[in-house]
Amino acid sequence: MIENISDTARWVAMYRALESERPDAHFQDPFARRLAGERGEAILRAMPNGRSWGWPMVVRTCVMDELILRAIERDGAKTVLNLAAGLDARPYRLPLPADLRWIEVDLPEILAYKQRMLSGETPACRLEGMALDLTDAGRRREQLADAASTGPVLVVSEGLLVYLTDEQVRALATDLHAEPALRWWLIDLGSPRLLKMIERRWGSHLKAGNAPFRFAPAEGTRFFEPLGWREREFRSVWEESQRLKREMPLAWLWKILARFSSDKQRQEARRMSGIVLLERV
């Protein structure tokens, strides 16, 4: 059902729609179902246990919302550079300052689709779109330099790195670090163990759409240290799911098993999946 990498944006938008429609929703994204469309619903139905395994996407959205707003309100970010923005509607749904510059970078087709679907809606901030293939290193550097002109900048790459190779992530990290005004980098990161679990569950569907998951460094956030980025904050998806009451199926069983695990095993489980705020060294 997933035919290309842009389809994954419709899939994830459906999870935001389902959360928004709950009576106890943690966020309201009134645009999510519109953006996901019938294709997003069909993709969700086609994914094995797709609906019950939406909890990590909800947790990721909630935590990233919190960290983005904090970077703006407390740390003084003046620009948000959203790489591979997909169908994210944060510029429309978050309480953002009117003078904030928000730049969305993605493939031409997905940006055009989103602009068409949100025609007539008014973003809360200064919203710009940049049609760009992020693997085009030359144009990527031009866009980073442009974003840096209105720093300090928070870079957001939600759901992006997992589709890249180690070499592509290194190149991106190096280019980001080359611009001093790019102060923070918000990412989501999984472990090799998590990738194996996803491969068993959804691997064939992702590969069929030429969107296999690739990046999951065994060294975790230490991968980024030689590239000029260090971990400032790590939010465990497992721990945040408990805080937000959006736990995985059979979470009670994992909690029981954790009681009999070593400290090392519990720490590995905690960092199996996380939302990470990196800061430049």
Coordinates of C-alpha atoms in Angstrom, one line a residue:
M1 CA 0.0 0.0 0.0
I2 CA 2.9 2.4 0.7
E3 CA 4.1 3.3 -2.8
N4 CA 6.7 6.0 -2.0
I5 CA 8.3 7.7 1.0
S6 CA 5.7 10.6 0.8
D7 CA 3.0 8.0 1.7
T8 CA 4.6 7.6 5.1
A9 CA 3.5 11.2 5.8
R10 CA -0.1 10.4 5.1
W11 CA 0.2 7.3 7.4
V12 CA 1.6 9.3 10.3
A13 CA -1.0 12.1 9.8
M14 CA -3.7 9.5 10.4
Y15 CA -2.2 8.8 13.9
R16 CA -2.4 12.5 14.6
A17 CA -6.0 12.5 13.4
L18 CA -7.0 9.6 15.6
E19 CA -5.4 11.2 18.7
S20 CA -7.1 14.5 18.0
E21 CA -10.5 12.8 17.9
R22 CA -10.1 11.2 21.3
P23 CA -12.0 12.9 24.2
D24 CA -8.8 12.9 26.2
A25 CA -6.6 14.0 23.3
H26 CA -3.2 15.5 24.2
F27 CA -3.2 17.7 21.1
Q28 CA -5.6 19.0 18.5
D29 CA -4.6 18.8 14.9
P30 CA -7.8 19.7 13.0
F31 CA -5.9 19.4 9.7
A32 CA -4.6 15.9 10.1
R33 CA -7.4 13.8 8.7
R34 CA -7.8 16.3 5.8
L35 CA -4.1 15.9 5.0
A36 CA -4.0 12.2 5.4
G37 CA -7.0 11.8 3.1
E38 CA -8.5 8.5 2.0
R39 CA -5.1 7.2 1.1
G40 CA -3.8 7.7 4.6
E41 CA -6.8 5.8 6.0
A42 CA -6.2 3.0 3.5
I43 CA -2.5 2.8 4.4
L44 CA -3.3 2.6 8.1
R45 CA -5.8 -0.3 7.4
A46 CA -3.2 -2.1 5.3
M47 CA -0.4 -2.0 8.0
P48 CA -0.5 -5.1 10.3
N49 CA -1.8 -3.9 13.7
G50 CA -1.5 -0.4 12.3
R51 CA -4.0 1.2 14.6
S52 CA -2.9 -0.3 17.9
W53 CA 0.8 0.7 17.2
G54 CA 0.2 4.3 16.7
W55 CA 1.2 5.2 20.3
P56 CA 4.8 6.0 19.5
M57 CA 3.8 8.5 16.9
V58 CA 1.4 10.2 19.4
V59 CA 4.2 10.3 22.0
R60 CA 6.7 11.7 19.5
T61 CA 4.2 14.4 18.5
C62 CA 3.5 15.4 22.1
V63 CA 7.1 15.5 23.2
M64 CA 8.3 17.4 20.1
D65 CA 5.5 19.9 20.6
E66 CA 6.8 20.5 24.1
L67 CA 10.5 20.8 23.1
I68 CA 9.8 23.1 20.2
L69 CA 7.7 25.5 22.3
R70 CA 10.3 25.5 25.0
A71 CA 13.1 26.3 22.6
I72 CA 11.2 29.3 21.3
E73 CA 9.8 30.6 24.6
R74 CA 12.8 29.9 26.9
D75 CA 15.8 29.5 24.8
G76 CA 15.1 32.2 22.2
A77 CA 14.9 30.3 18.9
K78 CA 13.9 32.8 16.2
T79 CA 13.7 30.3 13.3
V80 CA 12.5 26.7 13.1
L81 CA 13.9 24.8 10.2
N82 CA 11.7 21.7 9.6
L83 CA 13.6 19.2 7.4
A84 CA 11.3 16.7 5.7
A85 CA 8.3 18.5 7.1
G86 CA 5.9 16.1 5.5
L87 CA 2.3 16.8 6.5
D88 CA 3.2 18.4 9.8
A89 CA 0.7 21.3 10.7
R90 CA 2.5 22.8 13.7
P91 CA 2.7 26.3 12.1
Y92 CA -1.1 26.2 12.0
R93 CA -1.9 24.5 15.3
L94 CA 0.7 25.6 17.9
P95 CA 0.6 28.9 19.8
L96 CA 3.6 30.4 18.0
P97 CA 4.9 34.0 18.0
A98 CA 3.8 35.9 14.9
D99 CA 7.3 37.0 14.2
L100 CA 8.7 33.4 14.3
R101 CA 10.2 32.3 11.0
W102 CA 9.2 28.7 10.2
I103 CA 10.7 27.0 7.1
E104 CA 9.4 23.8 5.8
V105 CA 11.7 21.7 3.6
D106 CA 10.4 18.7 1.6
L107 CA 10.0 17.3 -1.8
P108 CA 8.1 19.5 -4.3
E109 CA 5.1 17.1 -4.6
I110 CA 4.4 16.9 -0.8
L111 CA 4.8 20.6 -0.3
A112 CA 2.5 21.4 -3.2
Y113 CA -0.1 18.9 -1.9
K114 CA 0.0 20.4 1.6
Q115 CA -0.3 23.9 0.3
R116 CA -3.3 22.9 -1.7
M117 CA -5.0 21.1 1.1
L118 CA -4.4 24.0 3.6
S119 CA -5.3 26.7 1.1
G120 CA -7.3 29.4 3.0
E121 CA -5.8 28.5 6.4
T122 CA -3.7 31.0 8.2
P123 CA -0.5 30.0 10.0
A124 CA 0.3 31.5 13.4
C125 CA 3.8 32.5 12.3
R126 CA 5.8 33.5 9.2
L127 CA 5.7 30.3 7.2
E128 CA 7.9 29.5 4.2
G129 CA 8.2 26.5 2.0
M130 CA 11.4 25.2 0.3
A131 CA 11.0 22.5 -2.3
L132 CA 14.2 20.5 -1.9
D133 CA 15.6 17.0 -2.2
L134 CA 17.7 16.8 1.0
T135 CA 20.1 14.5 -0.7
D136 CA 21.1 17.4 -3.0
A137 CA 24.0 18.6 -0.9
G138 CA 24.7 21.8 -2.8
R139 CA 21.1 23.1 -2.6
R140 CA 20.9 21.9 1.0
R141 CA 23.8 24.0 2.1
E142 CA 22.3 27.0 0.4
Q143 CA 19.0 26.5 2.3
L144 CA 20.9 26.1 5.6
A145 CA 22.8 29.3 5.0
D146 CA 19.5 31.1 4.3
A147 CA 17.9 29.8 7.5
A148 CA 21.0 30.8 9.5
S149 CA 20.5 34.4 8.5
T150 CA 17.7 34.7 11.1
G151 CA 19.1 32.7 14.0
P152 CA 19.2 31.3 16.5
V153 CA 17.8 28.3 14.7
L154 CA 16.1 25.1 15.9
V155 CA 16.4 22.4 13.3
V156 CA 13.7 19.7 13.5
S157 CA 13.9 16.4 11.6
E158 CA 11.0 14.4 12.8
G159 CA 10.8 11.0 11.2
L160 CA 13.6 11.7 8.8
L161 CA 16.9 10.2 9.9
V162 CA 15.6 6.6 10.1
Y163 CA 15.3 6.6 6.3
L164 CA 18.9 7.7 5.7
T165 CA 22.1 5.8 5.6
D166 CA 24.9 6.4 8.1
E167 CA 26.8 8.3 5.5
Q168 CA 23.9 10.5 4.6
V169 CA 23.3 11.3 8.3
R170 CA 27.0 12.2 8.7
A171 CA 26.8 14.5 5.8
L172 CA 23.7 16.2 7.0
A173 CA 25.1 16.6 10.5
T174 CA 28.3 18.1 9.1
D175 CA 26.4 20.6 7.0
L176 CA 24.2 21.7 9.9
H177 CA 27.2 22.2 12.1
A178 CA 28.9 24.4 9.5
E179 CA 26.3 27.1 10.2
P180 CA 26.9 28.5 13.8
A181 CA 23.4 30.0 14.0
L182 CA 21.9 26.4 13.9
R183 CA 22.0 26.0 17.7
W184 CA 19.8 23.0 18.3
W185 CA 18.7 19.9 16.5
L186 CA 15.6 17.9 17.5
I187 CA 15.5 14.3 16.2
D188 CA 13.9 11.0 16.9
L189 CA 16.3 8.0 17.3
G190 CA 15.9 4.3 17.5
S191 CA 18.2 1.4 18.4
P192 CA 19.2 -1.5 16.2
R193 CA 17.0 -3.7 18.4
L194 CA 14.0 -1.5 17.6
L195 CA 14.8 -1.6 13.8
K196 CA 14.7 -5.4 14.0
M197 CA 11.3 -5.3 15.6
I198 CA 9.9 -2.9 13.0
E199 CA 11.5 -5.0 10.2
R200 CA 9.5 -8.1 11.4
R201 CA 6.3 -6.1 11.7
W202 CA 6.3 -3.7 8.7
G203 CA 9.5 -4.3 6.8
S204 CA 7.9 -5.8 3.7
H205 CA 5.4 -2.9 3.5
L206 CA 8.1 -0.2 3.8
K207 CA 10.4 -1.9 1.3
A208 CA 7.6 -2.2 -1.2
G209 CA 7.3 1.6 -1.1
N210 CA 11.1 2.1 -1.3
A211 CA 11.0 3.5 2.3
P212 CA 13.0 1.0 4.4
F213 CA 14.2 2.0 7.8
R214 CA 18.0 2.2 7.9
F215 CA 19.5 4.5 10.5
A216 CA 19.8 3.2 14.1
P217 CA 23.3 3.6 15.4
A218 CA 24.5 1.1 18.0
E219 CA 26.3 3.9 19.8
G220 CA 23.1 6.0 20.1
T221 CA 23.6 9.8 20.4
R222 CA 27.3 9.3 20.6
F223 CA 27.2 8.9 16.9
F224 CA 26.8 12.6 16.6
E225 CA 29.6 13.7 18.9
P226 CA 32.5 13.6 16.3
L227 CA 30.2 15.6 14.0
G228 CA 29.8 18.5 16.4
W229 CA 26.6 17.6 18.2
R230 CA 26.0 16.4 21.7
E231 CA 23.0 15.2 23.6
R232 CA 21.3 17.9 25.6
E233 CA 18.2 16.0 26.5
F234 CA 16.9 12.5 25.9
R235 CA 13.2 11.6 26.3
S236 CA 12.5 7.9 26.3
V237 CA 9.5 7.0 24.3
W238 CA 8.8 4.2 26.8
E239 CA 8.8 6.6 29.8
E240 CA 6.9 9.3 28.0
S241 CA 4.2 6.8 27.0
Q242 CA 3.6 6.2 30.7
R243 CA 3.5 9.9 31.5
L244 CA 1.1 10.5 28.7
K245 CA -0.9 7.4 29.3
R246 CA -0.4 6.2 25.7
E247 CA 1.3 2.9 26.4
M248 CA 2.0 0.1 24.1
P249 CA -0.1 -3.1 23.9
L250 CA 0.8 -5.5 26.7
A251 CA 2.8 -2.7 28.5
W252 CA 1.9 -4.4 31.8
L253 CA 3.8 -7.5 30.8
W254 CA 6.9 -5.5 29.9
K255 CA 6.8 -3.8 33.3
I256 CA 6.7 -7.1 35.1
L257 CA 9.7 -8.4 33.0
A258 CA 11.6 -5.2 33.8
R259 CA 11.5 -6.1 37.5
F260 CA 13.7 -9.1 36.7
S261 CA 16.1 -7.3 34.4
S262 CA 19.5 -6.0 35.2
D263 CA 20.2 -2.2 35.4
K264 CA 22.0 -2.5 32.0
Q265 CA 19.0 -4.2 30.4
R266 CA 16.6 -1.6 31.8
Q267 CA 18.8 1.2 30.5
E268 CA 19.0 -0.4 27.0
A269 CA 15.2 -0.7 27.0
R270 CA 14.8 2.9 28.1
R271 CA 16.9 4.1 25.2
M272 CA 15.5 1.7 22.6
S273 CA 13.5 4.7 21.2
G274 CA 13.7 8.3 22.1
I275 CA 13.2 12.0 21.2
V276 CA 16.6 13.8 21.4
L277 CA 17.5 17.4 21.6
L278 CA 21.0 17.8 20.4
E279 CA 23.1 21.0 20.8
R280 CA 26.1 22.1 18.8
V281 CA 29.4 21.6 20.6

